[in-house]
Tab-separated table of C-alpha atoms and ligand atoms in Angstrom:
chain	number	residue	atom	x	y	z
A	89	MET	CA	0.000	0.000	0.000
A	90	SER	CA	1.377	3.455	-0.824
A	91	GLY	CA	1.804	6.021	1.942
A	92	ASP	CA	-0.697	8.457	0.452
A	93	GLY	CA	-3.470	5.855	0.180
A	94	LEU	CA	-3.549	6.001	-3.606
A	95	PHE	CA	-3.807	2.207	-3.912
A	96	ASP	CA	-5.587	1.718	-0.599
A	97	VAL	CA	-8.435	-0.811	-0.570
A	98	SER	CA	-8.521	-1.253	3.205
A	99	GLY	CA	-11.967	-1.080	4.760
A	100	ARG	CA	-13.653	-1.592	1.387
A	101	VAL	CA	-16.430	-4.199	1.286
A	102	VAL	CA	-15.734	-6.242	-1.850
A	103	VAL	CA	-17.605	-9.186	-3.391
A	104	VAL	CA	-15.550	-11.536	-5.567
A	105	THR	CA	-17.360	-14.186	-7.644
A	106	GLY	CA	-15.609	-17.351	-8.764
A	107	ALA	CA	-13.537	-17.047	-5.577
A	108	ARG	CA	-12.814	-20.766	-5.411
A	109	GLY	CA	-10.998	-20.583	-8.753
A	110	GLY	CA	-7.497	-19.633	-9.798
A	111	ILE	CA	-7.937	-15.968	-10.633
A	112	GLY	CA	-10.878	-15.351	-8.263
A	113	GLY	CA	-9.009	-16.951	-5.382
A	114	ALA	CA	-5.820	-14.963	-5.952
A	115	VAL	CA	-7.750	-11.706	-6.312
A	116	ALA	CA	-9.911	-12.367	-3.234
A	117	ARG	CA	-6.895	-13.224	-1.064
A	118	GLY	CA	-4.905	-10.302	-2.478
A	119	LEU	CA	-7.661	-7.833	-1.593
A	120	GLN	CA	-8.239	-9.302	1.858
A	121	SER	CA	-4.503	-9.150	2.660
A	122	ARG	CA	-4.604	-5.443	1.793
A	123	GLY	CA	-7.296	-4.807	4.380
A	124	ALA	CA	-10.484	-5.202	2.332
A	125	THR	CA	-13.464	-7.091	3.721
A	126	VAL	CA	-13.858	-9.781	1.069
A	127	ILE	CA	-16.994	-11.845	0.576
A	128	GLY	CA	-15.990	-14.612	-1.825
A	129	VAL	CA	-18.717	-16.565	-3.626
A	130	ASP	CA	-18.605	-19.584	-5.885
A	131	VAL	CA	-20.986	-22.226	-7.244
A	132	GLU	CA	-18.770	-24.840	-5.541
A	133	VAL	CA	-18.169	-25.072	-1.790
A	134	PHE	CA	-14.762	-23.750	-0.751
A	135	ASP	CA	-12.777	-22.914	2.329
A	136	ALA	CA	-12.875	-19.269	3.464
A	137	GLY	CA	-9.192	-19.346	4.443
A	138	SER	CA	-8.239	-15.723	5.109
A	139	LEU	CA	-11.423	-14.310	3.544
A	140	THR	CA	-14.102	-12.625	5.651
A	141	GLU	CA	-16.739	-14.951	4.155
A	142	ALA	CA	-16.883	-17.776	1.617
A	143	LEU	CA	-20.415	-18.487	0.380
A	144	VAL	CA	-21.969	-20.769	-2.192
A	145	LEU	CA	-23.714	-18.710	-4.872
A	146	ASP	CA	-24.573	-19.617	-8.448
A	147	VAL	CA	-24.441	-16.421	-10.528
A	148	THR	CA	-26.960	-17.951	-12.957
A	149	ASP	CA	-29.572	-18.300	-10.194
A	150	ALA	CA	-31.426	-14.961	-10.166
A	151	PRO	CA	-33.447	-15.499	-6.948
A	152	ALA	CA	-30.310	-16.661	-5.106
A	153	VAL	CA	-28.412	-13.590	-6.281
A	154	GLU	CA	-31.288	-11.370	-5.054
A	155	ARG	CA	-31.260	-13.096	-1.668
A	156	PHE	CA	-27.478	-12.645	-1.485
A	157	SER	CA	-27.856	-8.914	-2.154
A	158	LEU	CA	-30.439	-8.535	0.625
A	159	ARG	CA	-28.166	-10.424	3.021
A	160	LEU	CA	-25.219	-8.188	2.102
A	161	GLY	CA	-27.379	-5.126	2.752
A	162	LYS	CA	-28.316	-6.402	6.201
A	163	THR	CA	-24.781	-7.447	7.148
A	164	TYR	CA	-22.635	-4.687	5.638
A	165	GLY	CA	-25.050	-1.933	4.565
A	166	ARG	CA	-23.091	-1.222	1.400
A	167	VAL	CA	-20.794	-2.716	-1.245
A	168	ASP	CA	-17.719	-0.787	-2.381
A	169	GLY	CA	-16.447	-3.286	-4.911
A	170	LEU	CA	-17.664	-6.154	-7.076
A	171	VAL	CA	-15.226	-8.314	-9.031
A	172	ASN	CA	-17.107	-10.534	-11.481
A	173	VAL	CA	-14.686	-13.426	-12.013
A	174	ALA	CA	-17.035	-16.449	-12.250
A	175	GLY	CA	-16.767	-17.994	-15.679
A	176	ILE	CA	-16.728	-21.158	-17.725
A	177	GLY	CA	-15.311	-22.069	-21.112
A	178	GLY	CA	-16.335	-24.492	-23.807
A	179	SER	CA	-14.670	-25.450	-27.054
A	180	HIS	CA	-16.594	-26.845	-30.033
A	181	PRO	CA	-16.565	-26.083	-33.750
A	182	ALA	CA	-19.252	-23.498	-34.476
A	183	GLU	CA	-21.293	-25.845	-36.696
A	184	THR	CA	-21.682	-28.391	-33.910
A	185	PHE	CA	-21.588	-26.117	-30.847
A	186	PRO	CA	-24.323	-27.513	-28.571
A	187	LEU	CA	-26.838	-24.723	-28.110
A	188	ASP	CA	-27.430	-25.590	-24.467
A	189	ARG	CA	-23.702	-25.141	-23.790
A	190	TRP	CA	-23.748	-21.864	-25.756
A	191	GLN	CA	-26.559	-20.623	-23.452
A	192	GLN	CA	-24.685	-21.798	-20.354
A	193	VAL	CA	-21.479	-19.999	-21.354
A	194	LEU	CA	-23.404	-16.775	-22.057
A	195	ASP	CA	-25.511	-17.138	-18.905
A	196	THR	CA	-22.521	-17.660	-16.612
A	197	ASN	CA	-19.953	-15.241	-18.017
A	198	LEU	CA	-22.063	-12.414	-19.418
A	199	THR	CA	-25.533	-12.541	-17.845
A	200	GLY	CA	-23.992	-13.650	-14.537
A	201	SER	CA	-21.918	-10.454	-14.429
A	202	PHE	CA	-25.003	-8.372	-15.291
A	203	ARG	CA	-27.159	-10.213	-12.738
A	204	MET	CA	-24.628	-9.577	-9.968
A	205	ALA	CA	-24.134	-5.904	-10.857
A	206	ARG	CA	-27.863	-5.247	-11.167
A	207	SER	CA	-28.832	-7.011	-7.956
A	208	LEU	CA	-26.096	-5.309	-5.941
A	209	ALA	CA	-26.813	-1.882	-7.496
A	210	PRO	CA	-28.851	-0.598	-4.501
A	211	LEU	CA	-25.781	-1.189	-2.319
A	212	PHE	CA	-23.341	0.745	-4.518
A	213	GLY	CA	-22.652	4.408	-3.823
A	214	ALA	CA	-20.287	7.150	-4.954
A	215	GLY	CA	-16.807	5.615	-5.042
A	216	SER	CA	-17.992	2.057	-5.647
A	217	SER	CA	-16.165	0.183	-8.377
A	218	ILE	CA	-17.150	-2.861	-10.425
A	219	VAL	CA	-14.469	-4.875	-12.213
A	220	ASN	CA	-15.627	-7.422	-14.790
A	221	VAL	CA	-13.369	-10.157	-16.109
A	222	ALA	CA	-13.307	-10.287	-19.899
A	223	SER	CA	-10.490	-11.942	-21.875
A	224	THR	CA	-8.070	-11.205	-24.669
A	225	TYR	CA	-10.455	-13.455	-26.625
A	226	ALA	CA	-12.979	-10.606	-26.331
A	227	LEU	CA	-10.602	-8.485	-28.392
A	228	ARG	CA	-8.856	-10.978	-30.687
A	229	ALA	CA	-10.139	-14.188	-32.261
A	230	PRO	CA	-9.480	-17.368	-30.289
A	231	TYR	CA	-7.138	-19.601	-32.204
A	232	VAL	CA	-6.261	-23.310	-32.004
A	233	LEU	CA	-9.374	-24.043	-29.891
A	234	PRO	CA	-12.675	-22.900	-31.445
A	235	SER	CA	-14.492	-20.930	-28.734
A	236	SER	CA	-17.296	-18.902	-30.310
A	237	ALA	CA	-19.559	-18.793	-27.229
A	238	TYR	CA	-16.716	-17.764	-24.918
A	239	ALA	CA	-15.502	-15.068	-27.333
A	240	ALA	CA	-19.059	-13.736	-27.713
A	241	ALA	CA	-19.663	-13.742	-23.947
A	242	LYS	CA	-16.384	-11.980	-23.188
A	243	ALA	CA	-16.888	-9.398	-25.966
A	244	GLY	CA	-20.355	-8.870	-24.469
A	245	ILE	CA	-18.712	-8.114	-21.132
A	246	THR	CA	-16.716	-5.265	-22.689
A	247	GLY	CA	-19.952	-3.771	-24.082
A	248	LEU	CA	-21.752	-4.290	-20.771
A	249	THR	CA	-18.843	-2.580	-18.995
A	250	ARG	CA	-19.163	0.530	-21.170
A	251	ALA	CA	-22.980	0.553	-20.874
A	252	LEU	CA	-22.996	0.323	-17.062
A	253	ALA	CA	-20.123	2.833	-16.794
A	254	SER	CA	-22.220	5.282	-18.777
A	255	GLU	CA	-25.451	4.607	-16.856
A	256	TRP	CA	-23.988	4.635	-13.372
A	257	GLY	CA	-21.157	7.153	-13.823
A	258	PRO	CA	-23.390	10.067	-12.767
A	259	ARG	CA	-23.850	8.251	-9.408
A	260	GLY	CA	-20.075	8.092	-8.963
A	261	ILE	CA	-19.955	4.351	-9.662
A	262	ARG	CA	-17.094	3.202	-11.901
A	263	VAL	CA	-17.299	0.088	-14.079
A	264	THR	CA	-14.212	-1.363	-15.743
A	265	ALA	CA	-12.958	-4.687	-17.052
A	266	ILE	CA	-9.710	-6.608	-17.111
A	267	ALA	CA	-8.857	-8.807	-20.073
A	268	PRO	CA	-6.468	-11.540	-18.936
A	269	GLY	CA	-4.353	-13.320	-21.488
A	270	HIS	CA	-3.101	-16.853	-20.908
A	271	ILE	CA	-3.145	-17.534	-17.177
A	272	LEU	CA	-2.363	-20.940	-15.670
A	273	THR	CA	-5.483	-22.156	-13.813
A	274	ALA	CA	-7.729	-25.232	-13.719
A	275	MET	CA	-9.548	-23.782	-16.726
A	276	THR	CA	-6.442	-23.649	-18.901
A	277	GLN	CA	-3.986	-26.219	-17.565
A	278	ASP	CA	-4.847	-28.924	-20.118
A	279	ARG	CA	-4.364	-26.716	-23.156
A	280	LEU	CA	-1.290	-24.989	-21.723
A	281	GLN	CA	0.360	-28.410	-21.391
A	282	ARG	CA	-0.075	-28.999	-25.116
A	283	PRO	CA	3.017	-27.851	-27.046
A	284	ASP	CA	0.894	-27.036	-30.118
A	285	TYR	CA	-1.026	-24.536	-27.981
A	286	LEU	CA	1.700	-23.293	-25.641
A	287	GLU	CA	4.554	-22.715	-28.080
A	288	PRO	CA	2.777	-20.241	-30.397
A	289	VAL	CA	1.428	-18.419	-27.336
A	290	LEU	CA	4.899	-18.009	-25.826
A	291	ALA	CA	6.444	-17.026	-29.158
A	292	ARG	CA	3.864	-14.258	-29.478
A	293	THR	CA	4.112	-13.029	-25.873
A	294	PRO	CA	6.801	-10.338	-25.458
A	295	LEU	CA	7.271	-11.161	-21.764
A	296	ARG	CA	7.790	-14.833	-22.806
A	297	ARG	CA	5.802	-16.441	-20.035
A	298	ILE	CA	2.337	-17.621	-19.135
A	299	GLY	CA	0.559	-15.556	-16.477
A	300	GLU	CA	-0.039	-16.577	-12.871
A	301	PRO	CA	-3.353	-15.786	-11.148
A	302	GLU	CA	-1.429	-13.409	-8.867
A	303	ASP	CA	-0.605	-11.267	-11.935
A	304	LEU	CA	-4.226	-10.063	-11.821
A	305	VAL	CA	-4.107	-8.786	-8.232
A	306	GLY	CA	-2.303	-5.498	-8.947
A	307	PRO	CA	-4.589	-4.500	-11.840
A	308	VAL	CA	-7.712	-5.248	-9.746
A	309	VAL	CA	-6.315	-3.330	-6.744
A	310	PHE	CA	-5.654	-0.397	-9.088
A	311	LEU	CA	-9.195	-0.500	-10.500
A	312	LEU	CA	-10.837	-0.730	-7.047
A	313	SER	CA	-8.665	1.948	-5.434
A	314	PRO	CA	-8.538	5.764	-5.572
A	315	ALA	CA	-5.584	5.429	-7.991
A	316	SER	CA	-8.119	4.874	-10.798
A	317	ASN	CA	-10.712	7.451	-9.672
A	318	PHE	CA	-11.053	8.969	-13.168
A	319	VAL	CA	-10.988	5.650	-15.063
A	320	THR	CA	-14.275	4.092	-16.132
A	321	GLY	CA	-15.624	2.029	-19.021
A	322	GLU	CA	-12.087	0.889	-19.893
A	323	VAL	CA	-10.755	-2.610	-20.528
A	324	LEU	CA	-7.282	-3.212	-19.063
A	325	VAL	CA	-5.426	-5.993	-20.898
A	326	VAL	CA	-3.191	-8.123	-18.631
A	327	ASP	CA	-1.464	-10.549	-20.980
A	328	GLY	CA	2.323	-10.062	-21.031
A	329	GLY	CA	1.877	-8.220	-24.323
A	330	TRP	CA	0.319	-11.107	-26.335
A	331	ILE	CA	-2.266	-8.814	-27.883
A	332	ILE	CA	0.203	-6.290	-29.270
A	333	ALA	CA	2.381	-8.815	-31.064
B	478	NAD	N1	-7.208	-18.606	-17.107
B	478	NAD	C1	-7.135	-17.825	-18.174
B	478	NAD	O1	-6.207	-17.916	-18.998
B	478	NAD	C2	-8.192	-16.785	-18.403
B	478	NAD	C3	-7.997	-15.859	-19.445
B	478	NAD	C4	-8.947	-14.898	-19.670
B	478	NAD	C5	-10.074	-14.827	-18.870
B	478	NAD	N2	-10.241	-15.724	-17.874
B	478	NAD	C6	-11.446	-15.608	-17.063
B	478	NAD	O2	-11.098	-15.498	-15.705
B	478	NAD	C7	-12.164	-16.001	-14.901
B	478	NAD	C8	-11.598	-16.998	-13.893
B	478	NAD	O3	-11.091	-18.120	-14.600
B	478	NAD	P1	-9.980	-19.077	-14.010
B	478	NAD	O4	-8.988	-19.250	-15.088
B	478	NAD	O5	-9.549	-18.636	-12.669
B	478	NAD	O6	-10.797	-20.449	-13.967
B	478	NAD	P2	-11.256	-21.353	-12.751
B	478	NAD	O7	-12.012	-22.458	-13.382
B	478	NAD	O8	-10.114	-21.659	-11.867
B	478	NAD	O9	-12.267	-20.406	-11.942
B	478	NAD	C9	-13.585	-20.158	-12.330
B	478	NAD	C10	-14.445	-20.216	-11.084
B	478	NAD	O10	-15.778	-19.806	-11.430
B	478	NAD	C11	-16.660	-20.656	-10.732
B	478	NAD	N3	-17.971	-20.677	-11.370
B	478	NAD	C12	-18.306	-21.283	-12.530
B	478	NAD	N4	-19.613	-21.135	-12.764
B	478	NAD	C13	-20.113	-20.413	-11.727
B	478	NAD	C14	-21.403	-19.957	-11.390
B	478	NAD	N5	-22.469	-20.234	-12.165
B	478	NAD	N6	-21.563	-19.227	-10.256
B	478	NAD	C15	-20.505	-18.966	-9.449
B	478	NAD	N7	-19.254	-19.394	-9.709
B	478	NAD	C16	-19.069	-20.108	-10.838
B	478	NAD	C17	-15.983	-22.027	-10.763
B	478	NAD	O11	-16.505	-22.903	-9.788
B	478	NAD	C18	-14.540	-21.649	-10.533
B	478	NAD	O12	-14.194	-21.664	-9.173
B	478	NAD	C19	-13.180	-16.592	-15.873
B	478	NAD	O13	-14.213	-15.657	-16.113
B	478	NAD	C20	-12.376	-16.805	-17.125
B	478	NAD	O14	-13.173	-16.805	-18.272
B	478	NAD	C21	-9.334	-16.710	-17.617
């Protein structure tokens, strides 16, 4: 934390979805260790560890998300930060992409982020900050593995981010997104072990490495803290430079 509080997130009440996962877990722990009160949620049961709370919540379950918002209101009275990390993938050629999986990918990644933001909206106030997790595949075509639903959902998140930033900006609420590149987690470990996938990625990444979940902590701290007070609607790419090459 800097001496002048520029990157200070202490005392902020922050909800992190997908907190059992690689990126969500690292971000939740990173915020908590910097003094935030972190309520981590995930569709799967997980251990709270250092977090203030660890709750089961399915971001595709609208009534459950509404109940969660009411509970947050009663317990904390406000929410200063929401980090929408929960997400799933799915790779199929477009011609044979199962439509039920397409709906699930959209419902979890895109509508799940909207559902969370909308339900928690009464708890946000001036200074609150929402960070959505998009992907470099929102901004560049996925290659090697065909991933039309994922690319569409993540591109949708960048549009949703701009729309909410515009709607809620006058209330002092900021809405931004991060677009991670290739980060080693349960979601990606299989493909990142395949040389035909990994080698072209590394060759095209100026920093010549795959990301760790912890690489996302600093960007999220920045976007939740006063350091980014005049930043909204933006998508911050965190990918070791893959996208520029
Ligand atoms: N790993 C990467 O390279 C990468 C790159 C770009 C974007 N992302 C995005 O980052 C986010 C986190 O991915 P990760 O790599 O840490 O994967 P992960 O699988 O480790 O974590 C995802 C978490 O989301 C949870 N989740 C899934 N559906 C849910 C639901 N309906 N409600 C609540 N929680 C749910 C899972 O249980 C899991 O804990 C995802 O949105 C993913 O699309 C990841």
